[in-house]
Short mmCIF file of C-alpha atoms in Angstrom, two decimals:
data_model
loop_
_atom_site.label_atom_id
_atom_site.label_comp_id
_atom_site.label_asym_id
_atom_site.label_seq_id
_atom_site.Cartn_x
_atom_site.Cartn_y
_atom_site.Cartn_z
CA MET Y 1 -20.95 35.10 -22.00
CA LYS Y 2 -21.02 34.10 -18.22
CA PHE Y 3 -17.68 33.43 -18.33
CA ASP Y 4 -16.09 35.82 -20.46
CA TYR Y 5 -14.17 37.63 -17.66
CA LEU Y 6 -12.53 34.78 -16.53
CA LYS Y 7 -11.43 33.85 -20.08
CA ASP Y 8 -10.10 37.30 -20.83
CA LEU Y 9 -8.33 36.92 -17.32
CA LEU Y 10 -6.64 34.00 -17.42
CA LYS Y 11 -6.46 33.24 -21.12
CA GLU Y 12 -5.31 28.95 -22.02
CA ARG Y 13 -5.49 29.16 -18.40
CA PHE Y 14 -9.53 29.00 -18.31
CA LEU Y 15 -10.90 25.51 -19.52
CA ASP Y 16 -14.39 24.66 -20.02
CA GLU Y 17 -14.64 22.19 -22.96
CA LYS Y 18 -15.92 19.18 -21.56
CA ILE Y 19 -12.85 16.75 -21.87
CA ASP Y 20 -11.00 19.40 -20.02
CA ARG Y 21 -13.74 19.50 -17.23
CA LEU Y 22 -13.62 15.68 -16.73
CA GLN Y 23 -10.51 15.96 -15.71
CA TYR Y 24 -11.56 17.93 -12.84
CA ALA Y 25 -14.37 16.21 -11.96
CA TYR Y 26 -13.62 13.46 -9.36
CA ASP Y 27 -11.70 12.85 -6.51
CA ALA Y 28 -10.49 9.93 -4.30
CA THR Y 29 -14.01 8.93 -3.47
CA GLN Y 30 -14.37 8.17 -7.46
CA LYS Y 31 -17.90 10.19 -7.65
CA ILE Y 32 -18.24 12.38 -10.46
CA TYR Y 33 -19.70 15.86 -10.45
CA LEU Y 34 -18.47 18.22 -14.12
CA PRO Y 35 -17.88 21.76 -13.05
CA ASP Y 36 -18.90 24.59 -15.53
CA CYS Y 37 -15.11 25.50 -15.97
CA VAL Y 38 -12.11 25.42 -14.36
CA VAL Y 39 -9.39 27.79 -13.60
CA LEU Y 40 -6.22 27.85 -12.76
CA PRO Y 41 -4.25 30.91 -11.29
CA LYS Y 42 -0.81 31.61 -11.14
CA THR Y 43 -0.63 34.29 -8.33
CA THR Y 44 -3.01 35.36 -5.32
CA GLN Y 45 -4.04 38.71 -7.70
CA GLU Y 46 -5.55 36.11 -9.79
CA VAL Y 47 -7.21 34.17 -7.15
CA SER Y 48 -8.44 37.53 -5.68
CA SER Y 49 -9.75 38.34 -8.83
CA ILE Y 50 -11.68 35.13 -9.96
CA LEU Y 51 -13.44 34.95 -6.15
CA SER Y 52 -14.64 38.70 -6.40
CA PHE Y 53 -16.22 37.99 -9.85
CA ALA Y 54 -17.70 34.55 -8.91
CA ASN Y 55 -18.93 36.33 -5.83
CA GLN Y 56 -20.60 39.44 -7.70
CA ASN Y 57 -21.84 37.17 -9.98
CA LYS Y 58 -22.94 34.71 -6.84
CA ILE Y 59 -21.40 31.25 -8.56
CA ALA Y 60 -19.79 28.59 -6.61
CA VAL Y 61 -16.40 28.18 -6.36
CA THR Y 62 -14.32 24.86 -5.23
CA PRO Y 63 -11.15 24.58 -4.27
CA ARG Y 64 -9.04 21.59 -5.43
CA GLY Y 65 -5.08 20.88 -5.39
CA CYS Y 66 -4.35 17.15 -6.46
CA ALA Y 67 -7.91 15.82 -5.65
CA SER Y 68 -6.34 12.52 -3.29
CA GLY Y 69 -9.20 13.12 -0.72
CA PHE Y 70 -11.39 10.29 0.52
CA SER Y 71 -14.66 12.81 1.76
CA GLY Y 72 -15.61 14.62 -1.92
CA GLY Y 73 -13.62 17.90 -0.69
CA ALA Y 74 -13.00 19.18 -4.03
CA LEU Y 75 -16.19 17.92 -5.96
CA ASN Y 76 -18.22 20.62 -7.41
CA VAL Y 77 -21.46 18.89 -6.24
CA VAL Y 78 -23.61 22.23 -7.78
CA GLY Y 79 -21.17 22.84 -10.80
CA GLY Y 80 -19.56 26.42 -11.23
CA ILE Y 81 -15.83 26.78 -11.06
CA ALA Y 82 -13.17 24.47 -10.23
CA LEU Y 83 -10.41 26.47 -8.88
CA SER Y 84 -7.18 24.59 -9.44
CA MET Y 85 -4.12 24.96 -7.37
CA GLU Y 86 -1.74 23.08 -9.10
CA LEU Y 87 0.22 26.09 -10.74
CA MET Y 88 0.81 27.68 -7.50
CA ASN Y 89 3.65 25.25 -6.78
CA SER Y 90 6.77 27.46 -5.58
CA ILE Y 91 8.66 26.71 -2.74
CA ILE Y 92 8.88 30.28 -1.71
CA GLU Y 93 11.62 30.19 1.00
CA ILE Y 94 13.51 27.80 3.26
CA ASP Y 95 14.11 29.85 6.35
CA LEU Y 96 17.10 28.03 8.20
CA ASP Y 97 17.30 30.61 10.86
CA ASN Y 98 13.75 30.04 11.88
CA LEU Y 99 13.15 26.19 10.53
CA ILE Y 100 10.19 27.47 8.65
CA ALA Y 101 9.48 27.18 5.15
CA THR Y 102 6.93 29.32 3.12
CA VAL Y 103 5.09 27.89 0.67
CA GLU Y 104 2.22 27.78 -2.49
CA PRO Y 105 -0.81 25.38 -2.01
CA GLY Y 106 0.22 23.76 -5.23
CA VAL Y 107 3.44 22.21 -3.72
CA VAL Y 108 3.46 18.63 -3.20
CA ASN Y 109 4.11 17.48 -0.15
CA TYR Y 110 6.93 14.85 -1.04
CA ASP Y 111 8.26 17.67 -3.03
CA LEU Y 112 9.04 19.72 -0.19
CA GLN Y 113 10.28 16.86 2.04
CA LEU Y 114 12.78 16.16 -1.27
CA ALA Y 115 13.68 20.20 -1.11
CA LEU Y 116 14.48 20.24 2.65
CA LYS Y 117 16.10 16.61 3.05
CA PRO Y 118 19.76 18.45 2.00
CA TYR Y 119 19.29 20.63 4.90
CA GLY Y 120 18.36 17.82 7.24
CA LEU Y 121 15.22 19.00 7.59
CA PHE Y 122 11.38 17.63 7.33
CA PHE Y 123 7.45 18.53 7.48
CA PRO Y 124 6.45 15.98 10.03
CA PRO Y 125 2.64 15.42 8.38
CA ASP Y 126 3.11 12.54 6.01
CA PRO Y 127 -0.42 11.35 4.71
CA SER Y 128 -0.45 8.09 2.63
CA SER Y 129 -1.21 9.96 0.08
CA TRP Y 130 2.26 12.27 0.42
CA LYS Y 131 3.68 11.49 -3.05
CA PHE Y 132 0.72 13.14 -4.64
CA SER Y 133 -1.37 15.71 -2.44
CA SER Y 134 -0.79 19.36 -2.04
CA ILE Y 135 0.02 20.86 1.16
CA GLY Y 136 -2.52 23.20 0.42
CA GLY Y 137 -5.03 19.83 0.38
CA ASN Y 138 -3.01 18.49 3.55
CA ILE Y 139 -3.82 21.84 5.51
CA ALA Y 140 -7.88 22.19 4.26
CA GLU Y 141 -8.26 18.60 5.37
CA ASN Y 142 -5.87 18.59 8.33
CA ALA Y 143 -4.26 15.53 7.00
CA GLY Y 144 -2.44 13.16 9.24
CA GLY Y 145 -0.52 9.94 8.48
CA PRO Y 146 1.84 7.81 10.00
CA LYS Y 147 4.09 10.12 12.50
CA ALA Y 148 0.95 11.76 13.84
CA VAL Y 149 1.58 9.36 16.97
CA LYS Y 150 4.79 11.59 17.94
CA TYR Y 151 4.41 15.15 16.06
CA GLY Y 152 0.60 15.72 15.70
CA VAL Y 153 -1.31 16.26 12.35
CA THR Y 154 -0.85 19.28 10.24
CA LYS Y 155 -2.61 21.80 12.06
CA ASP Y 156 0.39 21.43 14.70
CA TRP Y 157 2.60 22.24 11.66
CA VAL Y 158 1.24 25.75 10.77
CA LEU Y 159 2.39 29.03 11.78
CA GLY Y 160 0.52 31.21 9.14
CA LEU Y 161 -1.34 31.78 5.85
CA GLU Y 162 -2.43 33.94 3.15
CA VAL Y 163 -5.49 33.31 2.46
CA VAL Y 164 -8.52 34.94 -0.35
CA LEU Y 165 -11.89 35.79 1.11
CA ALA Y 166 -14.78 35.00 -0.96
CA ASP Y 167 -15.50 38.44 -2.09
CA GLY Y 168 -11.53 38.81 -3.31
CA SER Y 169 -10.27 40.25 -0.19
CA ILE Y 170 -6.81 39.13 0.69
CA ILE Y 171 -5.55 38.70 4.58
CA ASN Y 172 -2.68 37.34 6.63
CA VAL Y 173 -3.30 35.46 9.71
CA GLY Y 174 -0.42 33.93 12.00
CA SER Y 175 3.11 34.66 11.38
CA LYS Y 176 6.18 33.49 11.78
CA ASN Y 177 6.63 34.25 15.55
CA VAL Y 178 6.86 30.99 17.90
CA LYS Y 179 4.56 33.27 20.13
CA ASP Y 180 1.85 35.29 18.63
CA VAL Y 181 -1.78 35.76 20.43
CA ALA Y 182 -2.95 38.98 19.08
CA GLY Y 183 -6.23 38.21 18.62
CA TYR Y 184 -8.45 35.24 17.29
CA ASN Y 185 -6.39 32.21 16.08
CA LEU Y 186 -7.40 32.60 12.66
CA THR Y 187 -5.41 30.42 11.63
CA GLN Y 188 -6.30 26.89 13.08
CA LEU Y 189 -9.85 28.03 12.19
CA PHE Y 190 -8.46 27.97 8.32
CA VAL Y 191 -6.83 24.63 9.02
CA GLY Y 192 -9.34 21.62 8.34
CA SER Y 193 -12.74 24.24 6.86
CA GLU Y 194 -12.14 22.23 3.55
CA GLY Y 195 -11.95 25.27 1.48
CA THR Y 196 -15.41 26.70 2.84
CA LEU Y 197 -14.04 29.28 4.59
CA GLY Y 198 -11.19 31.14 2.00
CA VAL Y 199 -8.63 29.90 -0.36
CA ILE Y 200 -5.20 29.15 0.96
CA THR Y 201 -2.69 30.96 -1.36
CA LYS Y 202 0.58 30.59 0.71
CA ALA Y 203 1.39 28.94 4.34
CA LEU Y 204 4.09 29.02 6.62
CA LEU Y 205 4.87 25.89 7.89
CA LYS Y 206 7.29 24.52 10.99
CA LEU Y 207 9.87 22.44 10.07
CA HIS Y 208 11.81 20.00 12.27
CA PRO Y 209 15.06 18.56 12.03
CA GLN Y 210 15.48 14.60 10.71
CA ALA Y 211 16.63 12.26 12.94
CA GLN Y 212 19.72 10.57 13.25
CA ALA Y 213 18.76 7.08 12.53
CA THR Y 214 15.67 4.98 12.67
CA GLN Y 215 14.50 1.45 13.35
CA THR Y 216 11.65 -0.62 12.53
CA MET Y 217 10.20 -3.35 14.54
CA GLN Y 218 7.04 -6.14 13.55
CA ALA Y 219 4.97 -7.65 16.62
CA THR Y 220 2.81 -10.47 15.73
CA PHE Y 221 -0.14 -11.17 18.18
CA SER Y 222 -2.46 -13.83 18.15
CA ASN Y 223 -5.17 -11.95 20.00
CA MET Y 224 -6.06 -8.11 19.06
CA GLU Y 225 -7.03 -7.17 22.75
CA LEU Y 226 -2.83 -8.00 23.73
CA ALA Y 227 -1.94 -5.91 20.73
CA ALA Y 228 -4.34 -3.43 22.00
CA LYS Y 229 -2.99 -3.10 25.25
CA THR Y 230 0.73 -3.03 24.23
CA VAL Y 231 0.10 0.51 22.25
CA SER Y 232 -1.20 1.40 25.61
CA ASP Y 233 1.71 -0.24 27.53
CA ILE Y 234 4.36 1.66 25.14
CA ILE Y 235 2.72 5.13 25.83
CA LYS Y 236 2.16 4.40 29.39
CA ASN Y 237 6.42 3.86 29.76
CA LYS Y 238 6.48 6.98 27.81
CA ILE Y 239 8.10 5.88 24.77
CA ILE Y 240 6.69 7.67 21.82
CA PRO Y 241 7.55 6.19 18.31
CA SER Y 242 7.63 7.93 15.37
CA SER Y 243 5.21 5.32 13.93
CA LEU Y 244 2.60 2.86 15.40
CA GLU Y 245 0.74 1.24 12.91
CA PHE Y 246 -1.47 -1.47 13.02
CA VAL Y 247 -3.02 -4.26 10.45
CA ASP Y 248 -5.88 -6.63 11.40
CA HIS Y 249 -6.37 -10.26 10.55
CA GLN Y 250 -8.43 -9.70 7.80
CA ALA Y 251 -6.36 -7.53 6.26
CA ILE Y 252 -3.25 -9.65 6.76
CA LEU Y 253 -5.59 -12.26 5.06
CA THR Y 254 -6.25 -10.17 2.34
CA VAL Y 255 -2.24 -8.92 1.66
CA GLU Y 256 -0.87 -12.63 2.00
CA ASN Y 257 -3.98 -14.08 -0.28
CA SER Y 258 -2.60 -11.67 -3.24
CA MET Y 259 0.98 -11.08 -2.57
CA LYS Y 260 2.16 -14.41 -1.06
CA VAL Y 261 4.59 -12.69 1.11
CA GLY Y 262 4.73 -14.96 4.10
CA LEU Y 263 2.39 -13.06 6.62
CA PRO Y 264 1.45 -15.30 9.31
CA THR Y 265 -2.07 -15.86 8.45
CA ASP Y 266 -3.19 -17.19 11.78
CA ALA Y 267 -2.51 -13.77 13.26
CA ASP Y 268 -5.31 -11.24 14.56
CA ALA Y 269 -3.23 -8.45 14.63
CA ILE Y 270 0.70 -6.97 13.80
CA LEU Y 271 1.75 -3.84 14.88
CA ILE Y 272 4.50 -2.21 13.14
CA ILE Y 273 6.67 0.08 15.35
CA GLU Y 274 9.21 2.55 14.25
CA VAL Y 275 11.69 4.36 16.70
CA GLU Y 276 14.03 7.27 15.83
CA GLY Y 277 16.56 9.23 17.51
CA SER Y 278 20.16 8.32 18.22
CA LYS Y 279 21.75 4.79 18.32
CA PHE Y 280 21.85 4.92 21.89
CA GLN Y 281 18.07 6.06 22.15
CA ILE Y 282 16.66 3.52 19.47
CA LYS Y 283 18.62 0.79 21.37
CA GLU Y 284 17.31 1.91 24.89
CA ASP Y 285 13.49 2.28 23.25
CA LEU Y 286 13.33 -0.78 21.19
CA GLU Y 287 14.69 -2.95 23.98
CA LYS Y 288 12.00 -1.62 26.23
CA ILE Y 289 9.43 -2.39 23.47
CA GLU Y 290 10.63 -5.86 22.85
CA GLN Y 291 10.04 -6.50 26.35
CA ILE Y 292 6.49 -4.96 26.55
CA CYS Y 293 5.46 -6.93 23.11
CA ILE Y 294 7.03 -10.18 24.80
CA LYS Y 295 4.86 -9.50 27.88
CA ASN Y 296 1.94 -9.21 25.78
CA GLY Y 297 2.45 -12.61 24.04
CA ALA Y 298 4.14 -11.24 20.96
CA LYS Y 299 6.29 -12.59 18.16
CA VAL Y 300 8.84 -9.72 17.46
CA LYS Y 301 11.27 -9.38 14.71
CA ILE Y 302 13.62 -6.12 14.36
CA ALA Y 303 14.70 -5.10 10.96
CA HIS Y 304 18.69 -4.89 10.97
CA SER Y 305 18.51 -3.80 6.93
CA LEU Y 306 16.86 -1.52 4.46
CA GLU Y 307 15.67 -4.67 2.83
CA GLU Y 308 14.38 -6.49 6.30
CA GLU Y 309 12.73 -2.97 6.96
CA GLU Y 310 11.06 -2.81 3.45
CA SER Y 311 9.66 -6.09 3.96
CA ILE Y 312 7.93 -5.53 7.26
CA TRP Y 313 6.43 -2.22 5.78
CA LEU Y 314 5.13 -4.16 2.90
CA ALA Y 315 2.26 -5.45 4.29
CA ARG Y 316 0.98 -2.13 5.72
CA ARG Y 317 1.43 -0.17 2.14
CA SER Y 318 0.02 -3.22 0.18
CA ILE Y 319 -3.30 -3.23 2.10
CA SER Y 320 -5.06 -0.78 -0.08
CA PRO Y 321 -3.84 -1.77 -3.72
CA THR Y 322 -4.79 -5.14 -2.78
CA LEU Y 323 -8.42 -4.23 -1.51
CA LYS Y 324 -9.17 -3.77 -5.29
CA ARG Y 325 -8.89 -7.63 -5.73
CA ILE Y 326 -11.64 -8.34 -3.34
CA ALA Y 327 -14.31 -5.70 -4.71
CA ASP Y 328 -14.82 -3.06 -6.81
CA GLY Y 329 -16.71 -0.91 -4.17
CA LYS Y 330 -15.29 0.28 -0.79
CA LEU Y 331 -16.46 2.22 1.77
CA ASN Y 332 -12.89 3.99 3.09
CA GLU Y 333 -13.83 5.50 6.87
CA ASP Y 334 -11.38 6.79 8.83
CA ILE Y 335 -12.57 6.52 12.78
CA VAL Y 336 -10.74 7.25 15.81
CA VAL Y 337 -11.19 6.04 19.24
CA PRO Y 338 -8.97 6.61 22.24
CA ARG Y 339 -6.26 4.38 22.18
CA SER Y 340 -7.61 2.34 24.73
CA LYS Y 341 -10.35 1.33 23.20
CA ILE Y 342 -9.43 0.02 19.37
CA ALA Y 343 -9.81 -3.56 20.56
CA GLU Y 344 -12.78 -3.02 21.35
CA MET Y 345 -13.95 -1.08 18.39
CA ILE Y 346 -12.36 -3.43 16.10
CA LYS Y 347 -14.44 -6.34 18.06
CA LYS Y 348 -17.24 -4.13 17.42
CA THR Y 349 -16.57 -3.64 13.36
CA GLN Y 350 -16.10 -7.91 13.10
CA GLU Y 351 -19.68 -8.31 14.78
CA ILE Y 352 -21.15 -5.55 12.28
CA ALA Y 353 -19.73 -7.58 9.47
CA LYS Y 354 -21.01 -10.52 10.41
CA LYS Y 355 -24.52 -9.07 10.99
CA PHE Y 356 -24.74 -7.42 7.48
CA ASN Y 357 -22.71 -10.15 5.79
CA VAL Y 358 -20.50 -7.62 4.67
CA MET Y 359 -16.35 -7.72 4.54
CA ILE Y 360 -14.69 -5.40 6.76
CA VAL Y 361 -10.97 -4.69 6.94
CA ASN Y 362 -8.99 -2.57 9.20
CA PHE Y 363 -6.07 -0.96 9.37
CA GLY Y 364 -4.49 2.30 10.90
CA HIS Y 365 -2.45 4.31 13.13
CA ALA Y 366 -2.72 2.25 16.35
CA GLY Y 367 -0.57 4.61 18.05
CA ASP Y 368 -3.54 7.82 17.68
CA GLY Y 369 -6.41 5.60 17.99
CA ASN Y 370 -7.05 6.32 14.16
CA ILE Y 371 -8.69 3.32 12.73
CA HIS Y 372 -9.02 3.02 8.74
CA THR Y 373 -12.51 0.37 8.34
CA ASN Y 374 -13.17 -0.60 4.85
CA ILE Y 375 -16.47 -2.03 3.99
CA MET Y 376 -16.12 -3.61 0.97
CA TYR Y 377 -19.07 -4.59 -1.41
CA ASN Y 378 -19.64 -5.39 -5.56
CA THR Y 379 -21.09 -2.18 -6.98
CA LYS Y 380 -23.04 -4.72 -9.27
CA ASP Y 381 -24.72 -6.06 -6.09
CA LYS Y 382 -27.30 -3.75 -5.14
CA ASP Y 383 -28.30 -5.46 -2.07
CA GLU Y 384 -25.16 -5.96 -0.90
CA GLU Y 385 -24.27 -2.50 -1.62
CA LYS Y 386 -27.15 -0.97 0.77
CA ARG Y 387 -25.95 -3.26 3.42
CA ALA Y 388 -22.38 -1.58 3.36
CA PHE Y 389 -24.15 1.38 3.80
CA LYS Y 390 -25.89 -0.02 7.24
CA ALA Y 391 -22.70 -1.29 8.28
CA MET Y 392 -21.21 2.01 7.68
CA ASP Y 393 -23.73 3.67 9.89
CA GLU Y 394 -23.70 1.28 12.57
CA VAL Y 395 -19.54 1.93 12.73
CA PHE Y 396 -20.06 5.38 13.19
CA ASN Y 397 -22.35 4.66 16.19
CA GLU Y 398 -20.83 2.47 17.80
CA CYS Y 399 -17.38 5.04 17.57
CA LEU Y 400 -19.55 7.43 18.54
CA LYS Y 401 -20.34 5.36 21.96
CA LEU Y 402 -16.80 4.72 22.84
CA GLY Y 403 -15.89 8.19 22.61
CA GLY Y 404 -14.30 8.55 19.13
CA SER Y 405 -14.53 10.49 15.91
CA ILE Y 406 -16.24 9.97 12.23
CA SER Y 407 -13.16 11.42 10.96
CA GLY Y 408 -9.39 11.18 11.95
CA GLU Y 409 -7.99 12.57 9.05
CA HIS Y 410 -9.71 12.48 5.42
CA GLY Y 411 -12.28 15.19 6.51
CA ILE Y 412 -15.93 15.74 6.21
CA GLY Y 413 -16.60 16.71 2.59
CA ILE Y 414 -20.42 15.42 1.29
CA THR Y 415 -19.27 11.69 2.87
CA LYS Y 416 -20.02 12.29 6.20
CA GLN Y 417 -22.14 15.65 6.58
CA ASP Y 418 -25.12 13.58 7.52
CA TYR Y 419 -23.31 12.17 10.36
CA LEU Y 420 -21.15 15.65 11.71
CA GLU Y 421 -24.18 16.94 13.71
CA ARG Y 422 -24.63 13.47 15.78
CA GLN Y 423 -20.80 14.17 16.89
CA VAL Y 424 -20.93 17.61 18.00
CA GLY Y 425 -24.63 18.26 18.64
CA LYS Y 426 -26.93 20.47 16.73
CA ARG Y 427 -25.68 24.08 18.41
CA THR Y 428 -22.24 23.57 17.17
CA VAL Y 429 -23.34 23.13 13.55
CA GLU Y 430 -25.23 25.98 14.26
CA LEU Y 431 -22.17 27.93 15.17
CA TYR Y 432 -20.33 26.02 12.09
CA LYS Y 433 -23.16 27.71 10.10
CA GLN Y 434 -22.71 31.43 11.79
CA ILE Y 435 -18.80 31.54 10.92
CA LYS Y 436 -19.69 30.18 7.41
CA LEU Y 437 -22.12 33.22 6.89
CA ALA Y 438 -19.49 36.03 8.62
CA PHE Y 439 -16.53 34.78 6.04
CA ASP Y 440 -19.04 33.88 2.61
CA PRO Y 441 -21.84 35.37 3.41
CA ASN Y 442 -23.30 34.55 -0.39
CA ASN Y 443 -22.09 30.51 0.07
CA ILE Y 444 -20.24 30.43 -2.87
CA LEU Y 445 -17.39 28.74 -1.45
CA ASN Y 446 -17.13 25.17 -1.66
CA PRO Y 447 -21.11 25.24 -0.84
CA HIS Y 448 -23.02 21.50 0.39
CA LYS Y 449 -19.72 20.69 2.09
CA MET Y 450 -20.14 20.10 5.68
CA LYS Y 451 -23.98 20.77 5.46
CA LEU Y 452 -22.52 24.31 5.51
#
């Protein structure tokens, strides 16, 4: 039998019944690709043995964490082996002397945060899926989140990795050292590589002290341009909030129509701004931000209790769930433009929505220019579905014209691979392929992702 070696190696952790394979056939894209088998290793050596076997027999291997990705990175598009890292979920060490956590890839982001909280520490990358996405997936996709405006994305917090290469060899890149410039920076090459270059089996993560306190503000604008100007003005005044989110008019309507929570339906945009630090620093920052918002015509509400804070965040957190009530089809994109171009990009999406007669809902991370552009359609209406995809094509084109990127945190996977060359150029894609060939000459690791 083709997989007898893996059956003997993993015993009950080798799955090939169809009902089991179906559980590992999808991710958040809702696309389904059935793997030929599923393996659940518990150790780095087991991962090494699996990859060595697959490489020798030229069998495709798709690493996967918790399958919460929106770009199809965890899908077995050519069958083969689904390599689930869910059982490698140990927090190996919390090094308080160096503020570093050593973890296995299957650790859920939220579980790590809970483990760090008693020490007054946290791991800054906080994707919206943080309660059910794994650290390995966060690293593979270079995940971001609301706090990226202040702390950056996952790549900024990974010091080193243990990685199993396609031929089964085990390497360690990076280290606990703050300074380490010995050789090429392979650590950062693996971050964001979507499992195409190697399988992460251990990660050294930088940690950060928790802030003394936080406070949240909501600013409501009648004009998106003024909201975008406010974002730029806040940064220009050398204030870096811990979160700076926006919700556009259509998103406001979507939440209010579904939940009746009292959102201002006449508003063109809402900014949700969180600041952190000492009580003195928070007071000073909030006063400056409030003045900037009012100067730009906003109505301002500051939360003075946990209940008021939760009420402010409700609009932002409720968008994705309420979108499901509008239509059963959604193209969930995560474009990025320079902060100063947010209003212009939103205006372009509104024009595109009218041109193709589809609904486009925008929200996201205004502080770093990351716009979640959701193009809605009904899957039973094939004409509307075609218009939605045409709209997506134009959204990407307009984004690139503004000097933006087709993805800020979701990755490329299979959903955006046809657009990658538009952004980076043909020669750069050729370099990607040469790098892939050097690491994985038989192309067994997550093939057909990012057009590699």
